[in-house]
Tab-separated table of C-alpha atoms in Angstrom:
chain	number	residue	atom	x	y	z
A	1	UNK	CA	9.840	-58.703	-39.680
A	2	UNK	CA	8.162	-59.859	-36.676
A	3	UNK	CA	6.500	-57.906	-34.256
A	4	UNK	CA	8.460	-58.846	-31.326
A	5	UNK	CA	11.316	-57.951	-33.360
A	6	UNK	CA	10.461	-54.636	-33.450
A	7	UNK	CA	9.965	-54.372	-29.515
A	8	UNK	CA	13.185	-56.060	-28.906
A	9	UNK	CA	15.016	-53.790	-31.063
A	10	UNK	CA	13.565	-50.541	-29.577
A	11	UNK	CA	13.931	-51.807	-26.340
A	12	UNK	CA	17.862	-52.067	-27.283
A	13	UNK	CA	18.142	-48.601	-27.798
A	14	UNK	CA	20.038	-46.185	-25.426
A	15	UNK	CA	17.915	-43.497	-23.801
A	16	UNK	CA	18.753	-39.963	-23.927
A	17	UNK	CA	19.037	-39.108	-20.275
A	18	UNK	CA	18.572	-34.964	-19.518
A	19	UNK	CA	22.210	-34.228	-18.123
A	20	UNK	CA	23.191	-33.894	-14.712
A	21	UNK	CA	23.180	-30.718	-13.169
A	22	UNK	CA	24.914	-29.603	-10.340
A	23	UNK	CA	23.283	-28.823	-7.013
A	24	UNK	CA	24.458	-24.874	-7.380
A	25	UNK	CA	23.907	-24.445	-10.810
A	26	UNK	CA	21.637	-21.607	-11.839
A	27	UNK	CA	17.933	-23.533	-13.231
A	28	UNK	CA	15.300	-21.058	-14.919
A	29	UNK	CA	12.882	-19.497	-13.160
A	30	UNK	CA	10.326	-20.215	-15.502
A	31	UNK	CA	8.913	-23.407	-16.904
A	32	UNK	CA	8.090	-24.127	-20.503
A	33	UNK	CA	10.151	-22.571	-23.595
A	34	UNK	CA	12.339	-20.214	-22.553
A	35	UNK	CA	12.422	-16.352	-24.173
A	36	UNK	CA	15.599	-15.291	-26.199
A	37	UNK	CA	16.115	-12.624	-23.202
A	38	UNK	CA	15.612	-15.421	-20.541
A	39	UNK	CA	18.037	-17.653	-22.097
A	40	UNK	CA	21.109	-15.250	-22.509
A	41	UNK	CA	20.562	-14.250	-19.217
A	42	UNK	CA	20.345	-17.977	-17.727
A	43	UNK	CA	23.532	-18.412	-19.868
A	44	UNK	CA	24.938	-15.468	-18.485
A	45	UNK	CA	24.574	-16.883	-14.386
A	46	UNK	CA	25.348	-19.975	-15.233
A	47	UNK	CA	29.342	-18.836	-16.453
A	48	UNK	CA	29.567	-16.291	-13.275
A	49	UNK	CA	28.618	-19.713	-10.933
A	50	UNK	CA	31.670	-21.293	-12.725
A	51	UNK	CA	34.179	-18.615	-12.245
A	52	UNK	CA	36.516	-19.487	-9.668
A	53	UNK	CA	36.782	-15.760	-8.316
A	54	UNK	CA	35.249	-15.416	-4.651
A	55	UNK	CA	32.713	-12.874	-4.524
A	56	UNK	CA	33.521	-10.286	-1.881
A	57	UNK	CA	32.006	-9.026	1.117
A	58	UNK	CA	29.740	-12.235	1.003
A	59	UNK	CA	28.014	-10.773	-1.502
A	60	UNK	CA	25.845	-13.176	-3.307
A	61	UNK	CA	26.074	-11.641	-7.531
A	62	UNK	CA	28.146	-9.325	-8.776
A	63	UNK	CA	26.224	-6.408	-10.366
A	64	UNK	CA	24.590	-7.320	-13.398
A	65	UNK	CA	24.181	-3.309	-14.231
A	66	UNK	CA	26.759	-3.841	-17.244
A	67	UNK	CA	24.395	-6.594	-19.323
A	68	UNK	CA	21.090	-4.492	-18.028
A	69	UNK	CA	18.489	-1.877	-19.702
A	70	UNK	CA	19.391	0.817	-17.432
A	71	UNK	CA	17.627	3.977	-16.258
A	72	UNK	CA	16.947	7.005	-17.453
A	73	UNK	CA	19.286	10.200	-17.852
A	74	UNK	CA	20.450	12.444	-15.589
A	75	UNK	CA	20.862	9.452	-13.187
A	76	UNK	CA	20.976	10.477	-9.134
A	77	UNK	CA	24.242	10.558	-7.324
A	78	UNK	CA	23.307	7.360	-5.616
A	79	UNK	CA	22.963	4.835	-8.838
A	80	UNK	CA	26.364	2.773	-8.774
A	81	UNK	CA	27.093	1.987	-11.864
A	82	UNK	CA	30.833	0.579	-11.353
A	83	UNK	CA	30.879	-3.381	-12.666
A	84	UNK	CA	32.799	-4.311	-9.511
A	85	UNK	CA	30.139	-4.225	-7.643
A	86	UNK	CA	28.327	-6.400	-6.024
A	87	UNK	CA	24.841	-7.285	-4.588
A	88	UNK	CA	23.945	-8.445	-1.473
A	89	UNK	CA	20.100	-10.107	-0.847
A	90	UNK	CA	18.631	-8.658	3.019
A	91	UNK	CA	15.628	-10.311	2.409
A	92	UNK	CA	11.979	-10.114	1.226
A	93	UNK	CA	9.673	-7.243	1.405
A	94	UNK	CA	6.336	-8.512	-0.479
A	95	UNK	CA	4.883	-11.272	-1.922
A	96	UNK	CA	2.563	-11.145	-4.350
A	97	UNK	CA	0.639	-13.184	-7.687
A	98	UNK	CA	2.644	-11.627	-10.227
A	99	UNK	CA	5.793	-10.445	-8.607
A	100	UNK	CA	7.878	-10.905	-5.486
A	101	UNK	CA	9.872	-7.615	-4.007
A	102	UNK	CA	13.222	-8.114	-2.081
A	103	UNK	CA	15.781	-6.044	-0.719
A	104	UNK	CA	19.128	-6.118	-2.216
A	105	UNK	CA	22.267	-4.073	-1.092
A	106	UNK	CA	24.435	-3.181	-4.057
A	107	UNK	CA	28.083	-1.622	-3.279
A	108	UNK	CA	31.438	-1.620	-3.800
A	109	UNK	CA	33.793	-3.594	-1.867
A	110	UNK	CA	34.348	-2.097	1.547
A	111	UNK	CA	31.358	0.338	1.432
A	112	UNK	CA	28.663	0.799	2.502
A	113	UNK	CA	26.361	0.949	-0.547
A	114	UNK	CA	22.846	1.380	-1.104
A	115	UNK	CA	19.731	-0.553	-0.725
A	116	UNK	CA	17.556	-1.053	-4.093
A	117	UNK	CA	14.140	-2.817	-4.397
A	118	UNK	CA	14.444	-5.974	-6.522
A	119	UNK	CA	10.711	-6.344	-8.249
A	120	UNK	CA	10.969	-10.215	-9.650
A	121	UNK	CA	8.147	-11.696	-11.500
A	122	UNK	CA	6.952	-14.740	-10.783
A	123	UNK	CA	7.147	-17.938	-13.505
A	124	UNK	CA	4.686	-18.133	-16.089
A	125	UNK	CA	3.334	-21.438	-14.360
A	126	UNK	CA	2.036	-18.709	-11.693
A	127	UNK	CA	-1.003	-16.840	-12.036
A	128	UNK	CA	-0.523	-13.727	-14.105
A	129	UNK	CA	-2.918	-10.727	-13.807
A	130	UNK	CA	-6.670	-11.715	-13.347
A	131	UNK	CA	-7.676	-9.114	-16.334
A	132	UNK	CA	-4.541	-9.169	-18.511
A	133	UNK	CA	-6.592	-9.130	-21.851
A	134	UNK	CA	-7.768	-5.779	-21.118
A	135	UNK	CA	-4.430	-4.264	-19.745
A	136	UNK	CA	-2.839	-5.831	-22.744
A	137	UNK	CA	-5.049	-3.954	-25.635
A	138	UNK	CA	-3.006	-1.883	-27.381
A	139	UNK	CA	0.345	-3.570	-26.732
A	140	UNK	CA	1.471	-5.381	-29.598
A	141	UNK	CA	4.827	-7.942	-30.382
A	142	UNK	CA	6.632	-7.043	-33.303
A	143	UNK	CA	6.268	-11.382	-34.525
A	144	UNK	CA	2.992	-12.376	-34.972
A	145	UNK	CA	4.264	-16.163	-33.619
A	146	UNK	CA	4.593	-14.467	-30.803
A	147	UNK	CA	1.378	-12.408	-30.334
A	148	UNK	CA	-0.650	-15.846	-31.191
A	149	UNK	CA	1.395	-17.660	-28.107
A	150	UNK	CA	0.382	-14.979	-26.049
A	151	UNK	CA	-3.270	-15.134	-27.241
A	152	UNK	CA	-3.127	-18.448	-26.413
A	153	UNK	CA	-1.332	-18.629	-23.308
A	154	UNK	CA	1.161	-21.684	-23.811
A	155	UNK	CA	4.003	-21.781	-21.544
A	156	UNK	CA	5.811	-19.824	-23.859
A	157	UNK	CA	3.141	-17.251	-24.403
A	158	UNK	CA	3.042	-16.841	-20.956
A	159	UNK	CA	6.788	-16.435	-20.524
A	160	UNK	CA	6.314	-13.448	-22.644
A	161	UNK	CA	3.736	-12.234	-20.914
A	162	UNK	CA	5.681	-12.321	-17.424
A	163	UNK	CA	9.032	-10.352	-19.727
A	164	UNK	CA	6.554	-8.181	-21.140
A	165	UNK	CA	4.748	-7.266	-17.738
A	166	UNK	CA	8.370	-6.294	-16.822
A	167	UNK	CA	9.188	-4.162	-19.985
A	168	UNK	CA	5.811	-2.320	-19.571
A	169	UNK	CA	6.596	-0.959	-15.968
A	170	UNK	CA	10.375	-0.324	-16.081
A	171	UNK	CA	9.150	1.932	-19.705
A	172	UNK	CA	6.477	3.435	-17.733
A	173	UNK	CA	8.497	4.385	-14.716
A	174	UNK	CA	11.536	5.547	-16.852
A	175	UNK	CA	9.029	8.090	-18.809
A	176	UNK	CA	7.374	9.442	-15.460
A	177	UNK	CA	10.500	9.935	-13.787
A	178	UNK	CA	11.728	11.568	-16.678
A	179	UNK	CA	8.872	14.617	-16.357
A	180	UNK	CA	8.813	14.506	-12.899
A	181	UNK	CA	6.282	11.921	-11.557
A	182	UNK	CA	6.596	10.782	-8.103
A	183	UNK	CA	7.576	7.506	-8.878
A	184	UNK	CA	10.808	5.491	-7.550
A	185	UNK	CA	14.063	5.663	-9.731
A	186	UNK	CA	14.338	2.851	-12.267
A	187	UNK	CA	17.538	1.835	-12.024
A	188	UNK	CA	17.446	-1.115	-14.331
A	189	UNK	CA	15.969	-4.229	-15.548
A	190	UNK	CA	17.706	-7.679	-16.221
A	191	UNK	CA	15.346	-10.068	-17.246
A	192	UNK	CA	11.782	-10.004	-15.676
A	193	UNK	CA	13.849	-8.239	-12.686
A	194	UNK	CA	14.008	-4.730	-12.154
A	195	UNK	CA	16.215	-2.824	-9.650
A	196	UNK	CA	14.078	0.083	-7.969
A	197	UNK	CA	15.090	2.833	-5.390
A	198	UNK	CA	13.979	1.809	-1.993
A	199	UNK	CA	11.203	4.341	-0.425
A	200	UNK	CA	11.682	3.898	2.962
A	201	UNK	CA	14.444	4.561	5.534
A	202	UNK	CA	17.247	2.447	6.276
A	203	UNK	CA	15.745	-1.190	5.468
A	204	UNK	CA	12.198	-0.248	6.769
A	205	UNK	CA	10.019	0.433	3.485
A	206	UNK	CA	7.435	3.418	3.572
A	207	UNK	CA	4.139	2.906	5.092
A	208	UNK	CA	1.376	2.294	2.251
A	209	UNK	CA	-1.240	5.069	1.821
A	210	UNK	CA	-3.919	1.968	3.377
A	211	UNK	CA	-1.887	1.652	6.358
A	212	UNK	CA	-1.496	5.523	7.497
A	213	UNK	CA	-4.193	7.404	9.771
A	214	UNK	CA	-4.226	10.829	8.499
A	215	UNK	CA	-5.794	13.589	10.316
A	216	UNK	CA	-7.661	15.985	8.628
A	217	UNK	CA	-5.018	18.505	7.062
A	218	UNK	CA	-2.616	15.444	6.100
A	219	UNK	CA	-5.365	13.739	4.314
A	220	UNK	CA	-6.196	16.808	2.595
A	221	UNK	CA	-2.778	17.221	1.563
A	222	UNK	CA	-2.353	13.957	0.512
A	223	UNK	CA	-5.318	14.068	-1.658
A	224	UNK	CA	-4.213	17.259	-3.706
A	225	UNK	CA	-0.988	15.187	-4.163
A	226	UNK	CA	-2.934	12.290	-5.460
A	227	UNK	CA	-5.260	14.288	-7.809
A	228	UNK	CA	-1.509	16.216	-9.458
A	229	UNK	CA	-0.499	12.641	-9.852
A	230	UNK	CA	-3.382	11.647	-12.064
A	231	UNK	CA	-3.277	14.549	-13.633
A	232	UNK	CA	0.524	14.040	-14.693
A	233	UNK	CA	-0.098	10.611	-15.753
A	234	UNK	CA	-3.265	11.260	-17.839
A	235	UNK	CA	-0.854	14.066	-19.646
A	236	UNK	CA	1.223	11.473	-20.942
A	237	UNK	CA	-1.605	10.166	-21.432
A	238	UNK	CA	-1.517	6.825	-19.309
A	239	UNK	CA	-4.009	5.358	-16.598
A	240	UNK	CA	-2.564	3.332	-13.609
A	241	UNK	CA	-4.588	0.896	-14.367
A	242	UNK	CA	-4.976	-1.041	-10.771
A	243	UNK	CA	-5.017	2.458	-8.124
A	244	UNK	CA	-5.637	1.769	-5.164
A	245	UNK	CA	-4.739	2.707	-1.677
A	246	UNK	CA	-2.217	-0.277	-1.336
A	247	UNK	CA	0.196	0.890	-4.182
A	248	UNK	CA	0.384	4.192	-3.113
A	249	UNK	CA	3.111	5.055	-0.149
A	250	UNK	CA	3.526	7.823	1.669
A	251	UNK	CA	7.475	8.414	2.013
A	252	UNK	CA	8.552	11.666	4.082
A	253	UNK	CA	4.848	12.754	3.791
A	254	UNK	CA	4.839	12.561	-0.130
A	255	UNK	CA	2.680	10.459	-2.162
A	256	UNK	CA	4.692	7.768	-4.312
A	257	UNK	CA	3.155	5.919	-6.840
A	258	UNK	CA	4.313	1.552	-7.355
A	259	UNK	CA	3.358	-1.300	-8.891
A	260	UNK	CA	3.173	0.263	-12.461
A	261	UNK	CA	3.043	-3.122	-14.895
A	262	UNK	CA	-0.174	-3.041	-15.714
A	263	UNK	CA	-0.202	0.824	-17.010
A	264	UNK	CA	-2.581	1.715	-19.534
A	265	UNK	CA	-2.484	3.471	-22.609
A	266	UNK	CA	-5.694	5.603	-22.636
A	267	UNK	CA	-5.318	6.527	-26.476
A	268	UNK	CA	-4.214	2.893	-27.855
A	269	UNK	CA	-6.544	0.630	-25.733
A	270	UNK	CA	-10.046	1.322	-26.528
A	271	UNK	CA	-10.780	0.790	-22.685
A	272	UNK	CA	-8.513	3.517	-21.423
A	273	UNK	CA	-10.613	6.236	-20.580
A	274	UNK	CA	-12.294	3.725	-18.341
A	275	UNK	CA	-9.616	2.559	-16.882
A	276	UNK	CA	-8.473	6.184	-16.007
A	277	UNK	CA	-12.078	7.040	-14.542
A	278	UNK	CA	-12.265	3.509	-12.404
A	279	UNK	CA	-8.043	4.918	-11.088
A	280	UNK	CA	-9.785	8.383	-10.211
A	281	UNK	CA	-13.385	6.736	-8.543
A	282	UNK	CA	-11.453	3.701	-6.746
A	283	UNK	CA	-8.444	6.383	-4.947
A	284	UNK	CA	-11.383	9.367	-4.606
A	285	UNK	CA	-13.405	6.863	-2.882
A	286	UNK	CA	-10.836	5.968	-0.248
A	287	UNK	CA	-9.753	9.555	0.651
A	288	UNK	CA	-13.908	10.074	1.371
A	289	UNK	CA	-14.073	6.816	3.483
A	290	UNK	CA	-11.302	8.786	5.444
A	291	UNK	CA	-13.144	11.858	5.994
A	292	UNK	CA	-12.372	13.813	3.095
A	293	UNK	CA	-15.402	16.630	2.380
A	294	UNK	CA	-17.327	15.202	-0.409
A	295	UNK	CA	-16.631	18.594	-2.231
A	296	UNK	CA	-13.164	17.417	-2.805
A	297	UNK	CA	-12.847	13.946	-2.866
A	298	UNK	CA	-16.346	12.412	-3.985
A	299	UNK	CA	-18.787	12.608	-6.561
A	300	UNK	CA	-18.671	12.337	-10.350
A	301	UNK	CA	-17.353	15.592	-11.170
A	302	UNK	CA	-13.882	14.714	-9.925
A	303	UNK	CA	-13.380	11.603	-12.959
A	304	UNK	CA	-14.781	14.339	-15.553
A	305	UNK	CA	-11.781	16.868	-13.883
A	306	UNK	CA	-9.502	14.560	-14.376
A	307	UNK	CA	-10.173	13.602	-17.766
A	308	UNK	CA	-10.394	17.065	-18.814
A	309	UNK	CA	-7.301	18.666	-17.027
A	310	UNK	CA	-4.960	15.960	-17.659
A	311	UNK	CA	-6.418	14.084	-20.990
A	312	UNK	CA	-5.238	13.651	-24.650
A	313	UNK	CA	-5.614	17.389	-25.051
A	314	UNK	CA	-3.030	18.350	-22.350
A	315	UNK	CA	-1.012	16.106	-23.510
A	316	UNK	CA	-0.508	17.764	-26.604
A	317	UNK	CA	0.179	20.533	-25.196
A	318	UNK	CA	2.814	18.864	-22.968
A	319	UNK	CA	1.837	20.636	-19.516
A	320	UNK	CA	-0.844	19.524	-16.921
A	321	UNK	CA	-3.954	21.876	-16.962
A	322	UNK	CA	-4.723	23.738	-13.616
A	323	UNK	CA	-1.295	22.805	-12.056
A	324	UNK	CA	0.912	25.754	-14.025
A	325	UNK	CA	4.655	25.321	-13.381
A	326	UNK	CA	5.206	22.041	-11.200
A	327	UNK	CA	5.945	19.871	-14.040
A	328	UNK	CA	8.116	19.854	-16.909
A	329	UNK	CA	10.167	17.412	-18.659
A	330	UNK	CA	13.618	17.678	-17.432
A	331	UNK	CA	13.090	18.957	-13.828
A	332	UNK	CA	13.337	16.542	-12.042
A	333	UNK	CA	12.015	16.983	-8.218
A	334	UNK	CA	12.805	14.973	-5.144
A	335	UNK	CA	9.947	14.235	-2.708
A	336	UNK	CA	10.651	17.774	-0.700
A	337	UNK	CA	10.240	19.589	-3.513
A	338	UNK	CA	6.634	17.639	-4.646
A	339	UNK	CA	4.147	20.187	-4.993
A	340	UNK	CA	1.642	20.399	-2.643
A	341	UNK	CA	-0.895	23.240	-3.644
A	342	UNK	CA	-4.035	21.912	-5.251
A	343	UNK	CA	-5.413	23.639	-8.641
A	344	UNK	CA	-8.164	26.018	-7.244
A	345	UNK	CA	-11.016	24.363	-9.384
A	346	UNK	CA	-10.343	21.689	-7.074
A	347	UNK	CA	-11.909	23.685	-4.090
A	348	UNK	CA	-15.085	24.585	-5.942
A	349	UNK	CA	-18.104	22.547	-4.266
């Protein structure tokens, strides 16, 4: 057969055309190969956008707590956990490389409700974190298919990346909470999308620790706070991983600890330990530029302190050394009741 022949008889052939989507239609939010968890819930929006039941209240979803992970047990009064509700979006609250944060109303028809922070990572076209190898020592996919797309950072690898970002912090958040850590309520997580309690009051969210102008007792205050909260993470033996001023707020005069993704093993990721000291040396640095006495909040002798109170070996012992009493797995204490009193080693100069 002759060349042309060929040519002409591909040319002939019909062309699979992608179909036709409507202009509503739920798309992904990521580019690339989709995860399994991605794609059922995709599947999922796409059937609600062809009901032909009105969503009330001009509401924009209805709840998607049924199909969700949800949070942890004893939930607060507030968590509304009735399927026929329905969301409402109020807008955005932060941007950011990894994740955007909106405001979302969730209630039942004809009342009032409650406002929830909707955490939404971005698409794995986006930037993910700047250091993610390190953060991600010590996490490990159950398919090694999987752990080589990550290594690798296809599309796909970095769709899992962005799900797994999500998984990390809404497990992290769901074990503080659980022995008291002041951290927001996890409510759930759909997706790469968790549903947060809203630190703030009415739609106004709570000042971040960089933004406040303590004077001298509040910043004291505030840094016995922060020093208990390290100390209760390193017991469970995690590291923040990224502490700074800016993902600490201060709601009704308590510390509050966000933006927990990137949370660090300190026994399974050989790096831990420094990323626990670099937590305690970034936050003790701040509260010094601030005016706290150098006996409390500066000098080497406060990452050792840490490391020592609220390491490996307190964990195992399942209380926080130095702070006797204030935490305990299955008390679970609202920002009033956050203790304030800092361990008296703390004072020595």
């Amino acid at each position: 057969m002759r060349k042309h022949d060929l040519e002409e008889s591909y040319e002939q052939r019909p062309r699979r055309t992608r179909r036709a989507r409507f202009d509503d239609e739920p798309e992904p939010t990521r580019g690339g190969r989709l995860t399994e968890a991605e794609r059922v819930r995709l599947a999922r929006l796409r059937e609600d956008a062809y009901t032909e039941t009105a969503i009330p209240d001009g509401a924009d979803r209805w709840s998607t707590w049924g199909e969700a992970e949800q949070g942890p047990l004893p939930r607060p009064d507030w968590v509304i956990t009735e399927l026929a509700a329905v969301d409402t979006e109020l807008g955005i609250l932060k941007t950011g490389k990894e994740a955007d944060v909106h405001l979302v109303r969730r209630n039942l028809p004809g009342t009032e409700g409650t406002v929830l922070a909707a955490k939404r990572y971005r698409s794995g076209e986006h930037r993910l974190f700047h250091r993610d190898a390190g953060y991600l020592e010590g996490r490990r996919m159950r398919r090694s298919r999987e752990m080589r797309a990550m290594e690798s950072r296809s599309s796909f690898g970095r769709n899992l990346i962005a799900e797994q970002w999500a998984v990390a912090e809404f497990g992290a958040l769901s074990r503080l909470w659980s022995v008291g850590a002041p951290v927001p309520y996890p409510v759930q997580r759909d997706g790469t999308e968790l549903l947060l309690e809203f630190l703030g009051e009415g739609e106004t969210a709570a000042p971040r620790l960089a933004q406040v102008r303590p004077e001298p007792d509040q910043l004291r205050e505030l840094w016995f706070q922060t020093s208990a909260m390290l100390e209760l993470l390193a017991s469970q033996g995690l590291a923040h991983g990224d502490l700074s001023a800016y993902n600490l707020l201060v709601h009704r005069e308590r510390i509050m600890v966000i933006d927990l993704p990137q949370v660090v093993d300190i026994v399974a990721n050989p790096g831990g330990l420094e990323f626990l000291a670099r937590d305690v040396r970034n936050i003790a640095t701040w509260f010094h530029s601030r005016g706290l006495p150098e006996r409390l909040g500066g000098g080497r002798w406060v990452v050792v302190a840490v490391l020592l109170r609220g390491g490996p070996r307190a964990r195992a012992t399942g209380s926080v050394w130095g702070v006797p009493g204030h935490y305990h797995a299955g008390k679970h204490p609202t920002v009033e009741t956050l203790p304030t009193i800092a361990p008296s080693s703390w004072e020595a100069g």
